[in-house]
Short mmCIF file of C-alpha atoms in Angstrom, two decimals:
data_model
loop_
_atom_site.label_atom_id
_atom_site.label_comp_id
_atom_site.label_asym_id
_atom_site.label_seq_id
_atom_site.Cartn_x
_atom_site.Cartn_y
_atom_site.Cartn_z
CA MET A 14 0.06 58.95 36.43
CA GLU A 15 -1.41 59.51 39.90
CA PRO A 16 1.18 62.13 41.04
CA HIS A 17 0.48 64.21 37.92
CA LEU A 18 -3.30 64.01 38.36
CA GLU A 19 -2.92 64.85 42.03
CA HIS A 20 -0.84 67.93 41.18
CA LEU A 21 -3.38 69.02 38.57
CA GLN A 22 -6.16 68.58 41.13
CA HIS A 23 -4.35 70.96 43.48
CA VAL A 24 -4.10 73.51 40.66
CA ILE A 25 -7.82 73.25 39.90
CA ASN A 26 -8.65 73.65 43.61
CA ALA A 27 -6.35 76.66 43.94
CA LEU A 28 -8.07 78.36 40.98
CA LYS A 29 -11.52 77.87 42.49
CA GLY A 30 -14.13 79.90 40.64
CA LYS A 31 -11.87 80.82 37.69
CA LYS A 32 -12.17 79.63 34.11
CA ILE A 33 -9.58 77.00 33.19
CA ILE A 34 -8.13 75.59 29.95
CA ILE A 35 -5.93 72.49 30.27
CA CYS A 36 -3.69 71.23 27.46
CA ALA A 37 -2.08 67.87 28.16
CA ASP A 38 -0.10 65.05 26.58
CA THR A 39 -1.85 62.12 28.26
CA ASN A 40 0.09 59.36 26.48
CA THR A 41 -3.22 57.51 26.72
CA HIS A 42 -5.95 56.54 24.25
CA SER A 43 -9.69 56.91 24.80
CA PRO A 44 -12.86 57.37 22.74
CA VAL A 45 -13.48 60.50 24.83
CA TRP A 46 -10.82 62.31 22.78
CA HIS A 47 -11.48 60.33 19.59
CA SER A 48 -8.67 57.77 19.65
CA ARG A 49 -9.14 54.86 17.26
CA GLU A 50 -10.77 51.80 18.82
CA ARG A 51 -7.81 49.51 18.16
CA GLN A 52 -5.62 51.85 20.21
CA TYR A 53 -7.51 51.42 23.49
CA ILE A 54 -9.05 47.92 23.27
CA GLY A 55 -6.96 44.88 24.16
CA ARG A 56 -3.87 46.88 25.12
CA GLY A 57 -3.42 45.30 28.56
CA SER A 58 -4.35 46.15 32.14
CA GLU A 59 -1.84 48.99 32.54
CA ALA A 60 -3.17 50.87 29.51
CA GLU A 61 -6.74 50.26 30.66
CA GLU A 62 -5.92 51.58 34.14
CA ARG A 63 -4.36 54.78 32.72
CA LYS A 64 -7.40 55.29 30.49
CA ALA A 65 -9.79 54.80 33.42
CA GLN A 66 -7.81 57.16 35.67
CA ILE A 67 -7.91 60.04 33.19
CA GLU A 68 -11.54 59.48 32.21
CA CYS A 69 -12.47 59.40 35.91
CA PHE A 70 -10.50 62.59 36.60
CA LEU A 71 -12.25 64.41 33.74
CA ALA A 72 -15.69 63.25 34.86
CA GLN A 73 -15.18 64.00 38.56
CA ASN A 74 -14.06 67.56 37.79
CA THR A 75 -16.77 68.08 35.11
CA LEU A 76 -14.09 68.95 32.56
CA ASN A 77 -15.23 69.34 28.94
CA VAL A 78 -12.94 67.69 26.38
CA GLU A 79 -12.73 70.05 23.40
CA ASN A 80 -10.99 67.69 20.92
CA ARG A 81 -12.91 67.61 17.66
CA GLU A 82 -13.61 64.48 15.66
CA GLY A 83 -12.32 64.38 12.08
CA GLN A 84 -9.07 66.25 12.80
CA PRO A 85 -5.60 64.82 12.01
CA PRO A 86 -3.94 62.79 14.81
CA THR A 87 -2.34 64.92 17.51
CA PHE A 88 0.79 62.73 17.54
CA SER A 89 2.85 61.51 14.60
CA GLY A 90 6.08 59.60 15.25
CA PRO A 91 8.19 56.77 13.80
CA GLY A 92 5.84 54.23 15.41
CA GLY A 93 2.69 55.66 13.87
CA THR A 94 0.01 58.23 14.59
CA SER A 95 -2.52 58.56 17.42
CA ASN A 96 -4.64 60.95 19.47
CA ILE A 97 -3.05 61.33 22.90
CA ASP A 98 -3.12 65.12 23.42
CA ILE A 99 -6.24 66.66 24.89
CA THR A 100 -7.66 70.11 25.50
CA ALA A 101 -10.09 70.30 28.44
CA THR A 102 -12.01 73.28 29.81
CA LEU A 103 -13.79 74.08 33.04
CA ARG A 104 -16.26 76.63 34.42
CA GLY A 105 -17.99 78.00 31.39
CA VAL A 106 -15.17 78.30 28.84
CA ILE A 107 -16.53 78.18 25.26
CA VAL A 108 -14.15 76.98 22.54
CA ASP A 109 -15.08 78.29 19.09
CA GLU A 110 -12.49 76.30 17.17
CA TRP A 111 -10.19 73.34 17.82
CA ARG A 112 -7.97 72.05 15.03
CA VAL A 113 -4.72 70.20 14.43
CA ILE A 114 -2.18 71.62 11.95
CA GLU A 115 0.09 68.95 10.51
CA GLY A 116 3.77 69.66 9.84
CA ALA A 117 3.88 72.98 11.72
CA SER A 118 5.70 71.60 14.76
CA LEU A 119 9.28 70.30 15.07
CA SER A 120 8.03 67.86 17.71
CA ASP A 121 6.26 64.52 17.23
CA HIS A 122 3.23 66.30 18.67
CA GLN A 123 1.30 68.33 16.11
CA LEU A 124 0.40 71.98 16.56
CA ILE A 125 -3.08 72.38 18.10
CA VAL A 126 -4.95 75.67 17.61
CA VAL A 127 -7.63 76.54 20.16
CA LYS A 128 -9.84 79.62 19.80
CA GLU A 129 -11.90 80.66 22.81
CA LYS A 130 -15.06 82.76 22.54
CA ILE A 131 -14.43 85.78 24.74
CA GLY A 132 -17.32 87.30 26.68
CA GLU A 133 -19.59 84.25 26.59
CA SER A 134 -19.70 81.16 28.75
CA ARG A 135 -21.54 77.93 29.38
CA GLY A 136 -24.10 77.63 32.13
CA SER A 137 -26.42 80.07 33.88
CA THR A 138 -24.05 83.03 34.19
CA THR A 139 -25.41 86.35 32.90
CA ASN A 140 -23.41 88.82 30.83
CA GLU A 141 -23.21 91.05 33.91
CA ALA A 142 -21.86 88.18 35.98
CA THR A 143 -19.32 87.34 33.31
CA THR A 144 -17.92 90.85 33.25
CA THR A 145 -18.13 91.70 36.94
CA GLY A 146 -17.35 88.32 38.47
CA SER A 147 -20.63 88.29 40.40
CA LEU A 148 -21.88 84.72 40.21
CA PHE A 149 -25.32 83.42 41.02
CA ARG A 150 -27.32 80.25 41.47
CA ILE A 151 -31.06 80.12 40.77
CA ARG A 152 -33.30 79.15 43.71
CA ASP A 153 -35.05 75.80 43.32
CA ARG A 154 -36.82 75.37 46.66
CA ASP A 155 -39.94 77.06 48.02
CA VAL A 156 -40.59 78.85 44.72
CA ASN A 157 -43.68 79.32 42.55
CA TRP A 158 -43.04 76.97 39.63
CA ASP A 159 -46.48 77.64 38.13
CA ARG A 160 -45.68 81.36 37.86
CA PHE A 161 -42.34 80.56 36.24
CA ARG A 162 -43.96 78.15 33.77
CA THR A 163 -46.72 80.61 32.83
CA HIS A 164 -44.21 83.44 32.41
CA LEU A 165 -41.98 81.29 30.22
CA VAL A 166 -44.77 80.01 27.95
CA ALA A 167 -46.13 83.52 27.43
CA ARG A 168 -42.74 84.97 26.46
CA ALA A 169 -41.72 82.00 24.28
CA GLY A 170 -44.85 82.48 22.17
CA THR A 171 -43.56 85.85 20.96
CA MET A 172 -40.26 84.54 19.59
CA ASP A 173 -39.60 84.68 15.85
CA GLU A 174 -39.32 81.10 14.58
CA ARG A 175 -37.64 82.33 11.38
CA MET A 176 -34.40 83.06 13.23
CA PHE A 177 -31.32 80.91 12.65
CA ALA A 178 -31.00 78.01 15.10
CA GLU A 179 -28.02 79.50 16.98
CA GLU A 180 -29.72 82.89 17.36
CA TYR A 181 -33.00 81.25 18.41
CA ALA A 182 -31.21 79.13 21.02
CA ARG A 183 -29.42 82.20 22.40
CA GLU A 184 -32.69 84.15 22.64
CA LEU A 185 -34.44 81.22 24.30
CA CYS A 186 -31.67 80.82 26.89
CA GLY A 187 -31.87 84.52 27.68
CA LEU A 188 -35.64 84.26 28.04
CA ILE A 189 -35.33 81.33 30.47
CA GLU A 190 -32.68 83.18 32.45
CA ARG A 191 -34.77 86.35 32.78
CA ALA A 192 -37.85 84.33 33.76
CA ALA A 193 -35.83 82.53 36.42
CA HIS A 194 -34.60 85.83 37.86
CA GLU A 195 -38.07 87.38 37.90
CA CYS A 196 -40.01 84.36 39.18
CA LEU A 197 -37.56 82.26 41.19
CA GLY A 198 -34.82 84.55 42.45
CA GLU A 199 -31.21 83.59 43.14
CA TYR A 200 -28.76 82.48 45.78
CA LYS A 201 -25.54 84.46 45.99
CA THR A 202 -22.37 82.39 46.00
CA ASN A 203 -18.64 82.95 45.61
CA SER A 204 -18.01 79.74 43.69
CA THR A 205 -19.22 78.24 40.44
CA ASN A 206 -19.27 74.84 42.05
CA LYS A 207 -20.92 74.46 45.45
CA TYR A 208 -19.50 71.00 45.96
CA GLU A 209 -15.90 71.73 45.00
CA TRP A 210 -14.79 70.63 48.49
CA TRP A 211 -15.33 67.05 47.26
CA ASN A 212 -12.40 67.39 44.84
CA VAL A 213 -9.86 67.79 47.64
CA GLY A 214 -9.61 64.05 48.31
CA LEU A 215 -10.08 62.64 44.80
CA ALA A 216 -6.45 61.54 44.41
CA LEU A 217 -6.65 59.74 47.76
CA ARG A 218 -9.97 58.25 46.65
CA ARG A 219 -8.31 56.76 43.58
CA ARG A 220 -5.54 55.19 45.66
CA PHE A 221 -8.10 53.85 48.10
CA GLY A 222 -10.12 52.34 45.23
CA SER A 223 -7.01 50.70 43.79
CA ALA A 224 -6.08 49.24 47.19
CA ARG A 225 -9.61 47.94 47.71
CA ARG A 226 -9.62 46.16 44.33
CA ARG A 227 -6.24 44.57 45.08
CA TRP A 228 -7.42 43.40 48.51
CA GLN A 229 -10.58 41.90 46.99
CA ARG A 230 -8.48 39.94 44.49
CA LEU A 231 -6.16 38.55 47.17
CA ARG A 232 -8.43 38.15 50.20
CA LYS A 233 -9.09 34.43 49.60
CA LYS A 234 -5.36 33.68 49.47
CA THR A 235 -2.76 33.53 52.21
CA GLY A 236 0.74 34.91 52.55
CA CYS A 237 2.59 38.22 52.89
CA ALA A 238 1.07 39.74 49.75
CA THR A 239 -2.46 39.22 51.10
CA GLU A 240 -1.61 40.65 54.51
CA ASN A 241 0.12 43.68 52.97
CA ALA A 242 -2.86 44.31 50.71
CA ARG A 243 -5.24 44.18 53.69
CA GLU A 244 -3.11 46.56 55.76
CA THR A 245 -2.82 49.03 52.87
CA PHE A 246 -6.57 48.88 52.27
CA VAL A 247 -7.45 49.52 55.93
CA LYS A 248 -4.93 52.37 56.21
CA LEU A 249 -6.10 54.16 53.04
CA ARG A 250 -9.75 53.70 54.00
CA SER A 251 -9.14 55.52 57.27
CA GLU A 252 -7.14 58.28 55.56
CA TYR A 253 -9.81 58.73 52.90
CA ARG A 254 -12.68 59.02 55.39
CA ARG A 255 -10.70 61.48 57.51
CA ALA A 256 -9.73 63.60 54.47
CA MET A 257 -13.33 63.80 53.27
CA ALA A 258 -14.57 64.89 56.70
CA GLU A 259 -11.82 67.53 57.07
CA ALA A 260 -12.30 68.87 53.53
CA GLN A 261 -16.05 69.18 53.93
CA GLU A 262 -15.73 70.85 57.34
CA SER A 263 -13.13 73.40 56.14
CA HIS A 264 -15.18 74.24 53.04
CA PHE A 265 -18.40 74.98 54.90
#
């Protein structure tokens, strides 16, 4: 599992600032992508470790899992059915529709249809930024929050409460965005994620964490296994600290 996650991490880092859609057969069960409880509870330490690795990878990269609850299982084979295929998005991708079509594929994996909403995105990116690639981050230090609050309250009072919820939410988000531009200003940046340098060493971090847990289990014992675990832990700790320092320095 780790080599595949490490490779995927390199891909995400190489596509810094670009929208990403990931489709993957994880061969792993988790409530995050709506697997049934009996499929991920009590399945042994190896299954639990795989589940934790993927969940950790998704969380550390702020990936949004687009799988929808109530759809047919993504996998159907002689041994039964399950949800092991995931669709994950990053950097503002909006998925309008995600559904599983049974019987349309010659594989054990069912056909998954994903429809992306073009021209719109999550987060505080304006329409102009979406089309031109000019990204921004709103200032949050040394600003006049009272002016922003007063501006926002005054404009919100003019909104039509009879609008549909989706339209009202869109108008409100636009109002907040315009108020932020007018009252707070923005920082220019070339990346949607200021702290993306941290992702460079995540694979090494996982190996270091695994070595540390193994050393903690064996440290009260004696023998070759204990000594090997200690040496591995010390070595990976040094590599991890060095990688983090180098990644941070090269990014900034």
